[in-house]
Short mmCIF file of C-alpha atoms in Angstrom, two decimals:
data_model
loop_
_atom_site.label_atom_id
_atom_site.label_comp_id
_atom_site.label_asym_id
_atom_site.label_seq_id
_atom_site.Cartn_x
_atom_site.Cartn_y
_atom_site.Cartn_z
CA UNK A 558 -30.67 -17.33 -1.89
CA UNK A 559 -31.63 -17.87 1.73
CA UNK A 560 -29.63 -14.87 2.71
CA UNK A 561 -31.44 -12.76 0.14
CA UNK A 562 -34.77 -13.73 1.66
CA UNK A 563 -33.54 -13.03 5.15
CA UNK A 564 -32.43 -9.57 4.06
CA UNK A 565 -35.91 -8.76 2.89
CA UNK A 566 -37.51 -9.78 6.16
CA UNK A 567 -34.79 -8.30 8.30
CA UNK A 568 -32.53 -5.66 6.72
CA UNK A 569 -29.04 -5.73 8.28
CA UNK A 570 -28.53 -3.37 11.18
CA UNK A 571 -25.62 -0.97 11.27
CA UNK A 572 -23.72 -3.14 13.73
CA UNK A 573 -24.16 -6.22 11.50
CA UNK A 574 -22.92 -4.19 8.56
CA UNK A 575 -19.94 -3.02 10.59
CA UNK A 576 -18.95 -6.61 11.44
CA UNK A 577 -19.41 -7.64 7.83
CA UNK A 578 -17.00 -4.89 6.79
CA UNK A 579 -14.53 -5.89 9.47
CA UNK A 580 -14.57 -9.50 8.26
CA UNK A 581 -14.02 -8.41 4.67
CA UNK A 582 -10.96 -6.44 5.76
CA UNK A 583 -9.17 -9.43 7.37
CA UNK A 584 -6.56 -9.82 4.57
CA UNK A 585 -5.57 -6.16 4.84
CA UNK A 586 -5.64 -6.27 8.65
CA UNK A 587 -3.24 -9.25 8.72
CA UNK A 588 -1.00 -7.73 6.05
CA UNK A 589 -0.66 -4.47 7.96
CA UNK A 590 0.59 -6.00 11.21
CA UNK A 591 4.21 -6.81 10.22
CA UNK A 592 4.65 -3.58 8.27
CA UNK A 593 3.26 -1.49 11.12
CA UNK A 594 5.61 -3.22 13.59
CA UNK A 595 8.56 -2.48 11.28
CA UNK A 596 7.49 1.14 11.20
CA UNK A 597 7.32 1.32 14.99
CA UNK A 598 10.75 -0.28 15.41
CA UNK A 599 12.35 1.94 12.77
CA UNK A 600 10.69 5.05 14.17
CA UNK A 601 12.09 4.51 17.66
CA UNK A 602 15.50 3.62 16.24
CA UNK A 603 15.48 6.78 14.13
CA UNK A 604 15.16 8.64 17.42
CA UNK A 605 11.45 9.40 17.34
CA UNK A 606 9.46 9.07 20.55
CA UNK A 607 6.78 6.45 21.16
CA UNK A 608 4.22 9.27 21.22
CA UNK A 609 5.29 10.72 17.87
CA UNK A 610 5.36 7.31 16.21
CA UNK A 611 1.78 6.67 17.34
CA UNK A 612 0.69 10.19 16.44
CA UNK A 613 2.05 9.75 12.93
CA UNK A 614 0.29 6.42 12.41
CA UNK A 615 -2.98 7.83 13.75
CA UNK A 616 -3.07 11.14 11.89
CA UNK A 617 -1.02 10.61 8.73
CA UNK A 618 -1.92 6.93 8.24
CA UNK A 619 -0.10 6.43 4.96
CA UNK A 620 2.58 3.71 5.06
CA UNK A 621 4.89 4.79 2.27
CA UNK A 622 5.03 8.42 3.33
CA UNK A 623 5.55 7.52 6.99
CA UNK A 624 8.58 5.40 6.07
CA UNK A 625 9.75 8.16 3.77
CA UNK A 626 9.44 10.70 6.59
CA UNK A 627 11.58 8.45 8.84
CA UNK A 628 14.15 8.21 6.11
CA UNK A 629 14.22 11.97 5.58
CA UNK A 630 14.36 12.68 9.33
CA UNK A 631 17.25 10.23 9.65
CA UNK A 632 19.28 12.12 7.04
CA UNK A 633 18.40 15.45 8.64
CA UNK A 634 15.93 16.82 6.10
CA UNK A 635 14.04 20.03 6.90
CA UNK A 636 10.35 19.84 7.82
CA UNK A 637 9.05 21.66 4.74
CA UNK A 638 10.62 19.15 2.38
CA UNK A 639 9.10 16.26 4.33
CA UNK A 640 5.63 17.83 4.19
CA UNK A 641 5.94 18.58 0.48
CA UNK A 642 7.20 15.07 -0.31
CA UNK A 643 4.32 13.62 1.73
CA UNK A 644 1.83 15.68 -0.23
CA UNK A 645 3.26 14.63 -3.61
CA UNK A 646 3.39 10.99 -2.60
CA UNK A 647 -0.25 11.01 -1.45
CA UNK A 648 -1.84 12.96 -4.28
CA UNK A 649 -2.70 9.53 -5.71
CA UNK A 650 -5.32 9.11 -2.96
CA UNK A 651 -7.22 11.91 -4.70
CA UNK A 652 -7.88 9.60 -7.62
CA UNK A 653 -8.85 6.68 -5.37
CA UNK A 654 -11.15 8.95 -3.39
CA UNK A 655 -12.90 10.14 -6.57
CA UNK A 656 -13.41 6.54 -7.60
CA UNK A 657 -14.69 5.45 -4.17
CA UNK A 658 -17.08 8.32 -3.50
CA UNK A 659 -18.59 8.22 -6.98
CA UNK A 660 -20.35 5.09 -5.66
CA UNK A 661 -21.15 6.47 -2.21
CA UNK A 662 -23.09 9.61 -3.02
CA UNK A 663 -26.07 8.25 -1.04
CA UNK A 664 -24.05 8.40 2.20
CA UNK A 665 -24.26 11.68 4.17
CA UNK A 666 -21.31 14.02 3.60
CA UNK A 667 -20.28 13.95 7.27
CA UNK A 668 -19.78 10.18 7.04
CA UNK A 669 -17.92 10.55 3.77
CA UNK A 670 -15.48 12.99 5.36
CA UNK A 671 -14.77 10.42 8.10
CA UNK A 672 -14.39 7.51 5.66
CA UNK A 673 -11.98 9.59 3.57
CA UNK A 674 -9.30 9.29 6.28
CA UNK A 675 -9.42 5.49 5.82
CA UNK A 676 -8.36 5.52 2.17
CA UNK A 677 -5.06 3.72 1.60
CA UNK A 678 -3.81 1.79 -1.43
CA UNK A 679 -4.75 -1.51 0.21
CA UNK A 680 -8.10 -0.62 1.79
CA UNK A 681 -9.18 1.14 -1.39
CA UNK A 682 -8.22 -1.89 -3.49
CA UNK A 683 -10.18 -4.16 -1.17
CA UNK A 684 -13.27 -1.93 -1.09
CA UNK A 685 -13.23 -1.61 -4.89
CA UNK A 686 -12.78 -5.33 -5.53
CA UNK A 687 -15.68 -6.20 -3.22
CA UNK A 688 -18.01 -3.54 -4.59
CA UNK A 689 -20.39 -6.05 -6.15
CA UNK A 690 -20.66 -8.02 -2.93
CA UNK A 691 -21.55 -4.85 -1.01
CA UNK A 692 -24.68 -4.24 -3.08
CA UNK A 693 -25.89 -1.13 -4.88
CA UNK A 694 -26.47 1.03 -1.80
CA UNK A 695 -23.93 -0.13 0.81
CA UNK A 696 -24.23 1.57 4.19
CA UNK A 697 -21.55 3.78 5.70
CA UNK A 698 -21.24 1.16 8.48
CA UNK A 699 -19.84 -1.53 6.18
CA UNK A 700 -17.12 0.83 4.91
CA UNK A 701 -16.48 1.94 8.47
CA UNK A 702 -15.87 -1.74 9.29
CA UNK A 703 -13.38 -2.19 6.46
CA UNK A 704 -11.49 1.05 7.06
CA UNK A 705 -11.45 1.06 10.87
CA UNK A 706 -10.16 -2.54 10.97
CA UNK A 707 -7.16 -1.71 8.78
CA UNK A 708 -6.59 1.58 10.61
CA UNK A 709 -6.80 -0.08 14.04
CA UNK A 710 -4.22 -2.71 13.15
CA UNK A 711 -1.90 -0.06 11.72
CA UNK A 712 -1.98 1.87 14.99
CA UNK A 713 -1.70 -1.23 17.22
CA UNK A 714 1.21 -2.59 15.16
CA UNK A 715 2.99 0.76 15.38
CA UNK A 716 2.57 0.69 19.15
CA UNK A 717 4.01 -2.85 19.40
CA UNK A 718 6.97 -1.93 17.18
CA UNK A 719 7.71 1.30 19.03
CA UNK A 720 7.48 -0.56 22.32
CA UNK A 721 10.01 -3.26 21.39
CA UNK A 722 12.11 -0.92 19.23
CA UNK A 723 14.59 -0.13 21.98
CA UNK A 724 15.16 -3.73 23.04
CA UNK A 725 16.01 -4.95 19.54
CA UNK A 726 19.77 -5.73 19.86
CA UNK A 727 22.18 -3.11 18.55
CA UNK A 728 24.02 -5.52 16.26
CA UNK A 729 20.70 -6.19 14.58
CA UNK A 730 19.51 -2.59 14.56
CA UNK A 731 22.70 -1.53 12.71
CA UNK A 732 21.51 -3.73 9.87
CA UNK A 733 17.90 -2.61 10.12
CA UNK A 734 18.41 0.60 8.18
CA UNK A 735 18.01 -1.54 5.09
CA UNK A 736 14.51 -2.72 6.12
CA UNK A 737 12.98 0.43 4.72
CA UNK A 738 14.57 -0.10 1.30
CA UNK A 739 13.64 -3.76 1.34
CA UNK A 740 10.03 -2.69 1.90
CA UNK A 741 10.18 -0.26 -1.03
CA UNK A 742 11.74 -2.95 -3.23
CA UNK A 743 9.17 -5.47 -2.02
CA UNK A 744 6.38 -3.11 -3.12
CA UNK A 745 7.98 -2.10 -6.40
CA UNK A 746 9.28 -5.39 -7.85
CA UNK A 747 5.92 -7.24 -7.98
CA UNK A 748 4.37 -4.18 -9.68
CA UNK A 749 7.13 -4.24 -12.32
CA UNK A 750 6.73 -7.97 -12.73
CA UNK A 751 3.01 -7.46 -13.39
CA UNK A 752 3.59 -4.57 -15.83
CA UNK A 753 7.15 -3.98 -17.03
CA UNK A 754 6.58 -0.37 -18.09
CA UNK A 755 6.34 0.53 -14.40
CA UNK A 756 10.03 -0.36 -14.32
CA UNK A 757 10.79 2.42 -16.82
CA UNK A 758 9.06 4.95 -14.57
CA UNK A 759 10.86 3.72 -11.43
CA UNK A 760 14.28 3.51 -13.13
CA UNK A 761 13.85 6.96 -14.69
CA UNK A 762 12.90 8.46 -11.34
CA UNK A 763 15.77 6.67 -9.59
CA UNK A 764 18.20 8.14 -12.14
CA UNK A 765 16.72 11.63 -11.72
CA UNK A 766 16.83 11.29 -7.94
CA UNK A 767 20.51 10.34 -8.07
CA UNK A 768 21.23 13.25 -10.46
CA UNK A 769 19.34 15.83 -8.38
CA UNK A 770 21.00 14.60 -5.18
CA UNK A 771 24.37 15.71 -6.55
CA UNK A 772 23.20 19.34 -6.59
CA UNK A 773 20.38 19.46 -4.02
CA UNK A 774 19.57 18.10 -0.58
CA UNK A 775 18.24 14.53 -0.65
CA UNK A 776 14.74 15.70 0.35
CA UNK A 777 14.30 18.02 -2.62
CA UNK A 778 15.93 15.46 -4.90
CA UNK A 779 13.21 12.96 -3.94
CA UNK A 780 10.40 15.49 -4.41
CA UNK A 781 11.61 16.70 -7.83
CA UNK A 782 12.46 13.20 -9.08
CA UNK A 783 8.96 12.01 -8.11
CA UNK A 784 7.19 14.88 -9.91
CA UNK A 785 9.27 14.69 -13.09
CA UNK A 786 9.89 10.94 -13.08
CA UNK A 787 6.17 10.22 -12.88
CA UNK A 788 5.67 12.32 -16.04
CA UNK A 789 7.35 9.40 -17.84
CA UNK A 790 4.10 7.60 -17.10
CA UNK A 791 2.20 10.00 -19.36
CA UNK A 792 4.11 8.55 -22.32
CA UNK A 793 4.58 4.91 -21.38
CA UNK A 794 1.34 3.97 -19.60
CA UNK A 795 -1.74 3.01 -21.54
CA UNK A 796 -5.06 4.76 -21.02
CA UNK A 797 -7.36 3.00 -18.61
CA UNK A 798 -10.59 1.75 -20.08
CA UNK A 799 -13.69 3.20 -18.52
CA UNK B 1485 9.74 23.12 12.96
CA UNK B 1486 9.15 20.66 15.78
CA UNK B 1487 8.33 17.05 15.02
CA UNK B 1488 4.76 17.45 16.28
CA UNK B 1489 4.18 20.31 13.85
CA UNK B 1490 5.75 18.33 10.99
CA UNK B 1491 3.43 15.41 11.73
CA UNK B 1492 0.34 17.63 11.90
CA UNK B 1493 1.29 19.28 8.61
CA UNK B 1494 1.87 15.81 7.07
CA UNK B 1495 -1.57 14.75 8.33
CA UNK B 1496 -3.23 17.78 6.74
CA UNK B 1497 -1.60 17.33 3.33
CA UNK B 1498 -2.44 13.62 3.43
CA UNK B 1499 -6.07 14.17 4.39
CA UNK B 1500 -6.75 16.89 1.79
CA UNK B 1501 -6.45 14.71 -1.33
CA UNK B 1502 -8.51 12.02 0.41
CA UNK B 1503 -11.38 14.32 1.38
CA UNK B 1504 -11.52 16.89 -1.45
CA UNK B 1505 -13.41 14.58 -3.85
CA UNK B 1506 -16.26 14.38 -1.32
CA UNK B 1507 -17.00 18.05 -2.02
CA UNK B 1508 -15.95 18.55 -5.63
CA UNK B 1509 -17.06 15.21 -7.12
CA UNK B 1510 -19.91 16.72 -9.11
CA UNK B 1511 -17.82 18.99 -11.31
CA UNK B 1512 -14.66 17.06 -12.06
CA UNK B 1513 -13.22 15.53 -15.22
CA UNK B 1514 -9.51 14.86 -15.74
CA UNK B 1515 -7.83 14.71 -19.12
CA UNK B 1516 -6.32 11.28 -19.79
CA UNK B 1517 -2.71 12.37 -19.38
CA UNK B 1518 -3.29 13.64 -15.85
CA UNK B 1519 -4.75 10.26 -14.89
CA UNK B 1520 -1.64 8.53 -16.20
CA UNK B 1521 0.59 10.98 -14.37
CA UNK B 1522 -1.23 10.37 -11.07
CA UNK B 1523 -1.08 6.63 -11.62
CA UNK B 1524 2.70 6.74 -12.12
CA UNK B 1525 3.43 8.78 -8.98
CA UNK B 1526 3.69 5.89 -6.46
CA UNK B 1527 6.19 4.01 -8.67
CA UNK B 1528 8.22 7.13 -9.40
CA UNK B 1529 8.32 7.87 -5.67
CA UNK B 1530 9.58 4.35 -4.88
CA UNK B 1531 12.34 4.63 -7.49
CA UNK B 1532 13.39 8.05 -6.19
CA UNK B 1533 13.36 6.81 -2.59
CA UNK B 1534 15.47 3.71 -3.25
CA UNK B 1535 18.25 5.43 -5.25
CA UNK B 1536 20.53 6.95 -4.05
CA UNK B 1537 19.43 6.37 -0.43
CA UNK B 1538 20.20 2.66 -0.46
CA UNK B 1539 23.90 3.38 -1.12
CA UNK B 1540 24.15 5.09 2.27
CA UNK B 1541 22.61 2.32 4.40
CA UNK B 1542 26.09 1.66 5.76
CA UNK B 1543 28.03 4.93 5.60
CA UNK B 1544 31.15 4.49 3.47
CA UNK B 1545 30.19 0.99 2.34
CA UNK B 1546 27.61 1.26 -0.48
CA UNK B 1547 28.11 -2.46 -1.22
CA UNK B 1548 26.05 -3.39 1.86
CA UNK B 1549 22.99 -1.61 0.53
CA UNK B 1550 23.52 -2.82 -3.03
CA UNK B 1551 23.82 -6.53 -2.14
CA UNK B 1552 21.03 -6.33 0.43
CA UNK B 1553 18.82 -4.59 -2.13
CA UNK B 1554 19.59 -7.22 -4.79
CA UNK B 1555 18.68 -10.02 -2.38
CA UNK B 1556 15.41 -8.23 -1.61
CA UNK B 1557 14.67 -7.74 -5.32
CA UNK B 1558 15.31 -11.39 -6.19
CA UNK B 1559 13.06 -12.67 -3.38
CA UNK B 1560 10.35 -10.14 -4.28
CA UNK B 1561 10.59 -11.22 -7.92
CA UNK B 1562 9.96 -14.84 -6.96
CA UNK B 1563 6.89 -13.75 -5.01
CA UNK B 1564 8.37 -13.96 -1.55
CA UNK B 1565 6.17 -12.46 1.16
CA UNK B 1566 7.02 -8.85 2.01
CA UNK B 1567 8.14 -9.89 5.51
CA UNK B 1568 10.55 -12.49 4.07
CA UNK B 1569 11.92 -9.83 1.72
CA UNK B 1570 12.55 -7.48 4.65
CA UNK B 1571 14.02 -10.11 6.99
CA UNK B 1572 16.31 -11.50 4.28
CA UNK B 1573 17.64 -8.01 3.48
CA UNK B 1574 18.34 -7.33 7.17
CA UNK B 1575 20.06 -10.72 7.53
CA UNK B 1576 22.17 -10.06 4.42
CA UNK B 1577 23.27 -6.64 5.68
CA UNK B 1578 23.97 -8.17 9.09
CA UNK B 1579 26.18 -10.91 7.59
CA UNK B 1580 28.10 -8.58 5.23
CA UNK B 1581 28.91 -6.24 8.11
CA UNK B 1582 30.56 -9.13 9.99
CA UNK B 1583 33.23 -9.39 7.28
#
């Protein structure tokens, strides 16, 4: 109540809003650190330079597709396939972006175009869950706080990982190829546990991917299996209530 | 294609779906089946990425990837933190390769 009154006397400044957003983002910021370090380590061990690892985290900024790109580079996939697979994997952000910006139409377009770069599965989930707390007309600054915090940690973590990547002992790095798959499994299994039909989609796509890989390069197998495997979702998933 | 170009192209195709709604929001309505398709894409991608790639973690010894993957799946199922899942899988692969 007191806070409400204070807001009326003294509306929050942009810098206060920014810090508020940053504080809200703490769970995502902490969660990103270990994954970003893993990415940095794996990137360097895949043979990618420190500069390229950082560039990828700063410009692409999409965890799953960055790991996928490492994987595809490691098996010698051509660039076009990597770009296409990245696009297909990230089309889902389109839906998140629609959902997010439907509530931010009061923010100037130039700020919206900047905020758009910050959309990830995790930061979007956080921003959506806290929507009520942010009020009916949240400022761009509060979203900037949430998104830049997560983004900053992703880039810093990548830098740390890429920096120590070469000094991780070779006996250990031989076994680290599996880290990527462990991450994928660690993302997928809890989703299946929460909603078993997701397992049908993943298993179907895995089967398709294995089948396509017999006839095609692994890169195209992944792209085609993702497009066609996700169509299973049209039949098995239930409509979302609006 | 050099790696820098690949990364820039990846950045463009990642940014486009994020930013397009800012400009086309006003005239957009998806049929239900497209929504479900889009929702399924991340899970389909994960499935397609894991198999068959995991079999080639250790060239010529698919068992390393399979056992390591199973360990990861079991820990993830019992709500282990993602870092524990990753570290346990690495440790498992490390141990199997010693034998």
